[in-house]
Amino acid sequence: DEFISSPPRKTVRFGGTLTDILLKYEKGETTDFELLKHQLSDPDIKDAQIINWLHEFRTSVVYLTKELDQLVSILLRLPWLRRSREVVEEYLGFLGNLVSAQTVHLRPCLRMIVSQFVPPRITIREDDVDISDSDDDDENLSENFNTCHRALQTVARYVPSTPQFLMPILVENFPFINKSERTLECYVHNLLRVTVYLPTLRLQILELIIEKLLKLDVSAPQQDIEDAEEAANNSDSEEKSTERGLFDMEEDEERKGNKVISSSSERMAHPLAERLDILMTILFSYIKDVCHVDGKLDINRTKDLYRDLVSVFDKLILPTHASCHVQYFMFYICSFKLGLAEAFLDHLWKKLHDPNNPSVIRQTAGSYIGSFLARAKFIPVVTVKACLDLLVNWMHKYIDNQDTGANAYCDVALHGPFYSTCQAVFYTLIFRHKQLLDGNLRKGLSYLQSLNFERIVMCQLNPLKICIPSVVNLFAAITRKYQLVFCYTIIERNNRQFIPVVRSGTGGDLVQTCTNPLDSFFPFDPYLLKRSKKTIDPFYQFWEELSAEDLENLKKPIRKGASEDEDDDFLKGETPQNDGVVGIAPNSYESNARSPVSSIGSPADCYVPYP
């Protein structure tokens, strides 16, 4: 009785079925059509109403031609994501029917889905002012993203050409770099998820993401990040010293004992560096997840991703001067397998010695080779030797061809790639000389002597005049100690020839000497971003702080004919091992000294006195 007497579920209809309304509209009767649009646009529309309408629309998609794009846009704005499961399923079915019957609506459908890749906007009222911001606290955010990817997969299943229409939409919807960290994080994460089920888009999506990361990277120079961290640390220490009481100190000790670290300690003080840190962490996680299946490295998947990343590296990273962090995606993937690191070195080598490449690209490739060989713990000594042989042989051939001709003089414009290669070799030797000599001193010295550094240093092209002074000085000290070559006469002569440049400005004349004519940089300088740093540090060779004893030992040459069994204090010093902790900042000889901005990351500009 109760069932019979209960009224049926209300389904509000004006003017008959949906098909009738659409047919009337085609004949010019718009009253019911406008009423339909009004009902669909109602912000208080109920789940049952949405389901009923969608059910009718699914059977009437044949009428939803281009002329009815206004009605379709209202349907695409329906609040379907944050509704019941029944609404979501009905809506996904409607989308599939719509794009398969009317592909003209494909772009609007894709735009609607991609617009949901970031947290929704909410309006916050502060001091009588409405502020629009992203709703970062939405508990259903993850579930909504999953549904969006289901919708995109549904559309792609019905329309095989979806990827080529989707990519421009992904580009135009990418949030501006000043948007909130959460907005950027969600969008990049969702882009990377798309590559899983639309693999043909992976290269383009990686290009898009890395291009945006580069913009963040070059907008947050290393010096600015360090200054912001220093200022934040100073303000924190002042606050603690004024506010902290005895009980707070005890509480802090307890927390340290339990290893509870506040998340604020991982935040970067520089706002753009904070965004970059979050996004680099996502990129590293993606690389790891793609390359590993059930915790084991899948070599075929790794090779495929490596090829895509090298392609992006060539297109975006190599032509970008002095980026600090983004290039570490190559460092990270190469750490998975030695073969990848060797392939990357071979790729850079081909860029360097190919005369058809622009000089600036060849020079940058030289910087990458030197920095990679010096900093990558996972590269064994045997690979370092093979690379040194390759580079030094090329340098000797270059000297054979150029040292006696019309161009046999010191000029960066003429011989830029040569000087970049020299600096790469010197820099590698500074970081790796102990490992090259470790175990068998006589054999190691014999190898270094075979490289014939004397001829390189003494040639008419005069590389010591062009390379960064910090690198030249340490190279001179090390090669003098092992009596490989005596550089100080040439360094003194070069110093006498340096002509200071007078620059006029509003504050008066400024006298400068150019200490970095190559305009070179070290791409794998210490990584500063706190969260993503944890991924890089286990594979990274830090520059070792030279002790006073080491500095003193650098001044004492070893005796010729010294056997490997004789004691040598310098060789007993801490050798950078792959599992050792070596703790020096590469741009400082002394803990507080900094090298010029032009040579950030190089071993500090030091002067070892010569006899």
XYZ file of C-alpha atoms in Angstrom, residues 89-527:
439
model
C 29.484 6.658 -14.281
C 26.570 8.179 -16.224
C 28.694 11.185 -17.184
C 31.586 9.008 -18.403
C 29.100 7.087 -20.541
C 27.739 10.361 -21.932
C 31.252 11.600 -22.802
C 32.007 8.366 -24.675
C 28.746 8.611 -26.659
C 29.266 12.309 -27.403
C 32.826 12.134 -28.800
C 32.159 8.981 -30.795
C 29.043 10.445 -32.466
C 30.129 14.108 -32.680
C 33.937 14.447 -32.853
C 33.431 18.179 -33.404
C 33.067 18.418 -29.608
C 36.372 16.608 -28.911
C 38.382 19.737 -28.059
C 35.837 21.171 -25.576
C 35.642 17.741 -23.872
C 39.426 17.555 -23.557
C 39.595 21.131 -22.252
C 36.998 20.310 -19.602
C 38.940 17.239 -18.419
C 42.348 18.988 -18.388
C 40.898 21.949 -16.459
C 40.279 19.480 -13.602
C 44.022 18.615 -13.348
C 44.480 21.313 -10.690
C 42.665 21.909 -7.385
C 39.395 23.830 -7.843
C 39.312 27.570 -7.248
C 37.554 28.830 -4.134
C 36.855 32.375 -2.977
C 38.219 33.383 0.410
C 37.010 36.605 2.025
C 39.709 38.551 3.853
C 39.169 42.093 5.178
C 36.062 42.547 2.984
C 38.058 41.548 -0.096
C 37.330 38.416 -2.134
C 40.522 36.487 -2.865
C 40.487 33.610 -5.328
C 42.761 30.728 -4.378
C 43.157 27.008 -5.017
C 41.391 24.628 -2.657
C 44.403 22.638 -1.467
C 42.508 20.922 1.341
C 39.998 19.075 -0.844
C 39.982 15.548 0.607
C 38.623 14.017 -2.605
C 41.318 15.551 -4.809
C 43.132 12.269 -5.480
C 39.899 10.442 -6.303
C 38.822 13.276 -8.617
C 42.125 13.076 -10.486
C 41.663 9.319 -10.919
C 38.217 9.951 -12.401
C 39.634 12.598 -14.771
C 42.175 10.094 -16.092
C 39.382 7.548 -16.578
C 37.477 10.162 -18.584
C 40.535 10.918 -20.719
C 41.135 7.210 -21.362
C 37.447 6.812 -22.314
C 37.708 9.642 -24.857
C 41.016 8.293 -26.236
C 39.466 4.843 -26.652
C 36.648 6.222 -28.805
C 38.767 8.773 -30.741
C 42.238 7.443 -31.701
C 43.420 10.921 -32.769
C 42.956 12.253 -29.215
C 46.736 12.678 -28.491
C 47.326 15.217 -31.277
C 44.363 17.343 -30.097
C 45.251 16.921 -26.418
C 48.848 18.183 -26.503
C 48.115 21.859 -27.395
C 45.473 21.886 -24.629
C 48.003 20.575 -22.078
C 50.401 23.351 -23.130
C 47.861 26.184 -22.887
C 46.535 24.967 -19.508
C 49.952 24.741 -17.823
C 49.745 26.976 -14.716
C 51.926 30.076 -14.542
C 55.094 29.501 -12.488
C 53.889 31.924 -9.792
C 50.798 29.823 -9.050
C 50.702 27.950 -5.734
C 53.075 25.018 -5.205
C 50.103 22.672 -4.871
C 48.595 23.766 -8.208
C 51.887 23.211 -10.049
C 52.493 19.927 -8.236
C 49.057 18.525 -9.173
C 49.282 19.603 -12.803
C 52.772 18.169 -13.379
C 51.849 14.950 -11.582
C 48.756 14.556 -13.773
C 50.722 15.291 -16.961
C 53.148 12.514 -16.087
C 50.225 10.158 -15.427
C 48.956 10.845 -18.953
C 52.240 9.491 -20.377
C 51.458 6.081 -18.853
C 48.348 5.440 -20.963
C 49.186 7.750 -23.907
C 52.854 6.818 -24.451
C 53.019 8.594 -27.822
C 52.809 11.885 -25.893
C 55.631 11.109 -23.447
C 58.407 12.967 -25.265
C 56.270 16.081 -25.803
C 55.013 16.071 -22.196
C 58.548 15.694 -20.824
C 59.636 18.571 -23.070
C 56.797 20.734 -21.771
C 57.521 19.976 -18.107
C 61.282 20.426 -18.397
C 60.848 23.684 -20.305
C 58.753 25.031 -17.409
C 61.241 23.704 -14.850
C 64.028 25.504 -16.704
C 62.133 28.782 -16.423
C 61.926 28.266 -12.673
C 65.580 27.242 -12.511
C 67.026 30.252 -14.340
C 64.720 32.544 -12.319
C 66.284 31.217 -9.096
C 70.095 31.486 -9.481
C 72.311 29.584 -7.068
C 73.500 32.757 -5.349
C 69.922 33.969 -4.757
C 68.937 30.603 -3.244
C 71.967 30.627 -0.909
C 71.286 34.231 0.136
C 67.612 33.445 0.860
C 68.554 30.381 2.943
C 71.156 32.366 4.870
C 68.676 35.170 5.594
C 66.040 32.629 6.702
C 68.523 30.833 8.977
C 69.592 34.126 10.545
C 65.995 35.166 11.243
C 65.180 31.701 12.653
C 68.164 31.761 14.989
C 67.216 35.247 16.213
C 63.649 34.126 16.929
C 64.830 31.025 18.761
C 67.320 32.941 20.874
C 64.667 35.438 21.997
C 61.685 33.111 22.409
C 63.054 29.751 23.443
C 62.972 28.905 27.127
C 64.433 26.059 29.151
C 61.459 23.756 28.612
C 61.504 24.400 24.865
C 65.139 23.349 24.763
C 64.365 20.102 26.555
C 61.487 19.482 24.186
C 63.785 20.077 21.207
C 66.282 17.562 22.572
C 63.512 14.967 22.886
C 62.413 15.585 19.328
C 65.957 15.226 18.040
C 66.275 11.959 19.901
C 63.099 10.654 18.270
C 64.235 11.997 14.878
C 61.103 14.063 14.437
C 61.914 16.773 11.939
C 59.388 19.446 11.083
C 58.394 19.742 7.456
C 59.233 23.445 7.601
C 62.920 22.505 7.816
C 62.615 21.084 4.298
C 61.014 24.175 2.825
C 63.172 26.355 0.626
C 63.286 30.019 1.654
C 63.329 31.138 -1.987
C 59.707 30.787 -3.277
C 60.654 29.744 -6.827
C 63.249 27.293 -5.472
C 60.501 25.781 -3.299
C 58.326 25.185 -6.374
C 61.275 23.781 -8.312
C 62.185 21.458 -5.429
C 58.677 19.955 -5.313
C 58.540 19.482 -9.094
C 62.046 17.967 -9.291
C 61.038 15.476 -6.586
C 58.042 14.446 -8.730
C 60.224 14.125 -11.854
C 62.782 11.950 -10.034
C 59.991 9.728 -8.650
C 58.544 9.370 -12.149
C 61.924 8.368 -13.619
C 62.397 5.780 -10.877
C 58.884 4.345 -11.263
C 59.116 4.069 -15.059
C 62.517 2.349 -14.957
C 61.754 -0.112 -12.162
C 59.197 -2.928 -12.191
C 58.617 -4.664 -8.836
C 61.758 -3.006 -7.486
C 64.000 -4.315 -10.284
C 65.466 -2.270 -13.125
C 63.680 -2.942 -16.420
C 66.433 -2.294 -18.944
C 64.173 -1.894 -21.994
C 61.881 0.636 -20.311
C 64.946 2.437 -18.956
C 66.536 2.671 -22.410
C 63.333 4.042 -23.928
C 63.022 6.711 -21.243
C 66.759 7.508 -21.539
C 66.322 8.195 -25.273
C 63.434 10.567 -24.596
C 65.361 12.373 -21.852
C 68.498 12.736 -24.021
C 66.328 14.215 -26.764
C 64.915 16.778 -24.289
C 68.444 17.421 -22.972
C 69.702 18.252 -26.479
C 66.755 20.476 -27.310
C 66.376 22.410 -24.042
C 69.161 21.875 -21.518
C 72.296 22.027 -23.671
C 71.460 25.450 -25.193
C 70.536 26.908 -21.761
C 73.424 28.632 -20.020
C 74.028 28.174 -16.300
C 70.937 26.244 -15.238
C 71.561 24.838 -11.760
C 69.260 21.894 -11.062
C 67.067 20.683 -13.926
C 69.919 18.899 -15.755
C 70.170 16.483 -12.832
C 67.439 14.322 -14.403
C 70.219 13.025 -16.703
C 72.566 12.530 -13.747
C 69.872 10.515 -11.953
C 68.871 8.171 -14.789
C 72.555 7.529 -15.592
C 73.065 6.353 -12.002
C 70.821 3.317 -12.659
C 73.320 1.532 -14.905
C 76.919 2.214 -15.946
C 76.008 1.606 -19.589
C 73.691 4.624 -19.494
C 76.401 6.860 -18.014
C 78.844 5.716 -20.701
C 76.216 6.296 -23.414
C 75.662 9.833 -22.077
C 79.404 10.556 -22.052
C 79.681 9.207 -25.602
C 76.750 11.424 -26.655
C 78.439 14.511 -25.140
C 81.759 13.549 -26.730
C 80.139 13.421 -30.183
C 78.677 16.879 -29.575
C 82.072 18.201 -28.472
C 84.285 16.987 -31.294
C 81.830 17.528 -34.169
C 82.983 20.757 -35.928
C 79.525 21.154 -37.517
C 77.987 21.958 -34.118
C 77.932 25.616 -32.967
C 80.957 26.502 -30.850
C 78.824 27.376 -27.800
C 77.162 23.917 -27.857
C 80.562 22.225 -28.139
C 81.887 24.244 -25.198
C 78.846 23.408 -23.063
C 79.241 19.709 -23.931
C 82.843 19.978 -22.674
C 81.608 21.502 -19.398
C 79.117 18.646 -18.974
C 81.764 15.979 -19.591
C 84.158 17.473 -17.025
C 81.482 18.054 -14.390
C 79.909 14.601 -14.910
C 83.244 12.740 -14.668
C 84.204 14.719 -11.556
C 80.890 14.490 -9.675
C 79.301 11.122 -10.524
C 80.304 8.565 -7.878
C 78.910 5.749 -9.996
C 81.518 6.283 -12.749
C 84.497 3.974 -12.025
C 88.149 4.951 -12.520
C 88.432 2.777 -15.633
C 85.729 4.853 -17.361
C 87.370 8.092 -16.185
C 90.650 6.905 -17.746
C 88.962 5.979 -21.017
C 87.372 9.446 -21.223
C 90.629 11.209 -20.337
C 92.412 9.236 -23.074
C 89.779 10.256 -25.591
C 89.795 13.940 -24.609
C 93.578 14.289 -24.281
C 94.255 12.550 -27.614
C 91.828 14.943 -29.285
C 93.590 17.898 -27.611
C 96.985 16.716 -28.892
C 95.605 16.325 -32.425
C 94.092 19.810 -32.174
C 97.483 21.194 -31.134
C 99.123 19.347 -34.065
C 96.723 21.074 -36.464
C 96.622 24.566 -34.910
C 99.859 25.198 -33.027
C 101.965 26.175 -36.003
C 99.428 27.789 -38.366
C 98.083 31.312 -38.693
C 95.669 30.734 -35.771
C 98.365 29.585 -33.326
C 97.572 32.149 -30.653
C 95.366 32.429 -27.581
C 91.822 33.330 -28.675
C 88.561 32.076 -27.152
C 86.561 32.897 -30.269
C 88.801 30.676 -32.421
C 89.529 27.814 -30.028
C 86.579 27.786 -27.571
C 85.903 24.001 -27.745
C 89.615 23.285 -27.198
C 89.767 25.433 -24.059
C 86.521 23.901 -22.781
C 88.018 20.415 -23.236
C 91.206 21.487 -21.430
C 89.160 22.771 -18.507
C 87.111 19.546 -18.426
C 90.339 17.482 -18.232
C 91.900 19.734 -15.564
C 88.693 19.692 -13.502
C 88.416 15.896 -13.750
C 92.047 15.498 -12.672
C 91.492 17.748 -9.629
C 88.611 15.558 -8.418
C 89.911 12.155 -9.515
C 93.720 12.318 -9.202
C 93.769 10.452 -5.884
C 91.672 7.629 -7.306
C 93.838 7.510 -10.435
C 96.925 7.105 -8.218
C 95.313 4.910 -5.580
C 96.677 1.398 -5.074
C 99.683 1.574 -7.374
C 101.469 4.921 -7.306
C 104.080 4.066 -9.934
C 101.500 2.765 -12.395
C 99.241 5.764 -11.754
C 102.086 8.249 -12.268
C 103.107 6.449 -15.448
C 99.537 6.814 -16.751
C 99.365 10.540 -15.906
C 102.781 11.120 -17.507
C 101.552 9.400 -20.673
C 98.887 12.111 -21.029
C 101.743 14.608 -21.689
C 100.192 17.593 -19.934
C 103.424 19.531 -20.463
C 102.807 19.796 -24.210
C 99.207 20.959 -23.640
C 100.186 23.581 -21.075
C 103.190 24.873 -23.068
C 101.447 25.107 -26.469
C 100.902 28.437 -28.235
C 97.156 28.282 -27.523
C 97.965 28.778 -23.810
C 94.948 27.087 -22.128
C 96.044 28.201 -18.627
C 95.285 31.786 -19.617
C 91.678 30.984 -20.555
C 90.552 28.422 -17.961
C 89.009 29.561 -14.659
C 91.804 30.589 -12.201
C 90.478 28.357 -9.404
C 90.809 25.289 -11.664
C 94.194 26.402 -13.035
C 95.691 26.943 -9.570
C 94.638 23.554 -8.205
C 95.695 21.794 -11.415
C 99.088 23.543 -11.178
C 99.529 22.499 -7.546
C 98.637 18.839 -8.208
C 100.721 18.487 -11.396
C 103.698 20.133 -9.686
C 103.468 17.780 -6.721
C 103.631 14.762 -9.008
C 106.150 16.492 -11.309
C 103.886 16.131 -14.322
C 104.298 19.750 -15.452
C 105.422 23.023 -13.867
C 102.726 25.597 -14.606
C 103.717 28.548 -12.426
C 106.049 30.252 -14.903
C 103.238 30.360 -17.452
C 100.682 31.460 -14.832
C 102.958 34.367 -13.800
C 103.482 35.380 -17.414
C 99.713 35.247 -18.035
C 99.044 37.349 -14.929
C 101.429 40.022 -16.191
C 99.616 40.085 -19.528
C 96.130 40.481 -18.036
C 94.866 43.929 -19.007
C 92.264 45.298 -16.589
C 89.052 46.534 -18.234
C 87.741 49.916 -17.136
C 83.951 50.104 -17.152
C 82.191 53.440 -16.639
C 78.984 53.538 -14.673
C 76.806 55.847 -12.605
C 78.920 55.140 -9.544
C 82.175 56.007 -11.301
C 84.762 53.929 -13.123
C 85.149 50.255 -12.214
C 88.312 48.300 -12.957
C 87.685 44.625 -13.747
C 89.730 41.716 -14.955
C 87.962 38.960 -16.864
C 88.547 35.754 -14.868
C 86.182 33.618 -16.948
C 86.682 34.431 -20.645
C 85.110 31.070 -21.579
C 81.933 32.074 -19.702
C 81.979 28.467 -18.541
C 80.035 26.879 -15.715
C 79.979 23.509 -13.993
C 76.558 21.925 -14.656
C 76.749 19.456 -11.779
C 77.656 21.921 -9.059
C 76.302 21.066 -5.589
C 72.539 20.524 -5.595
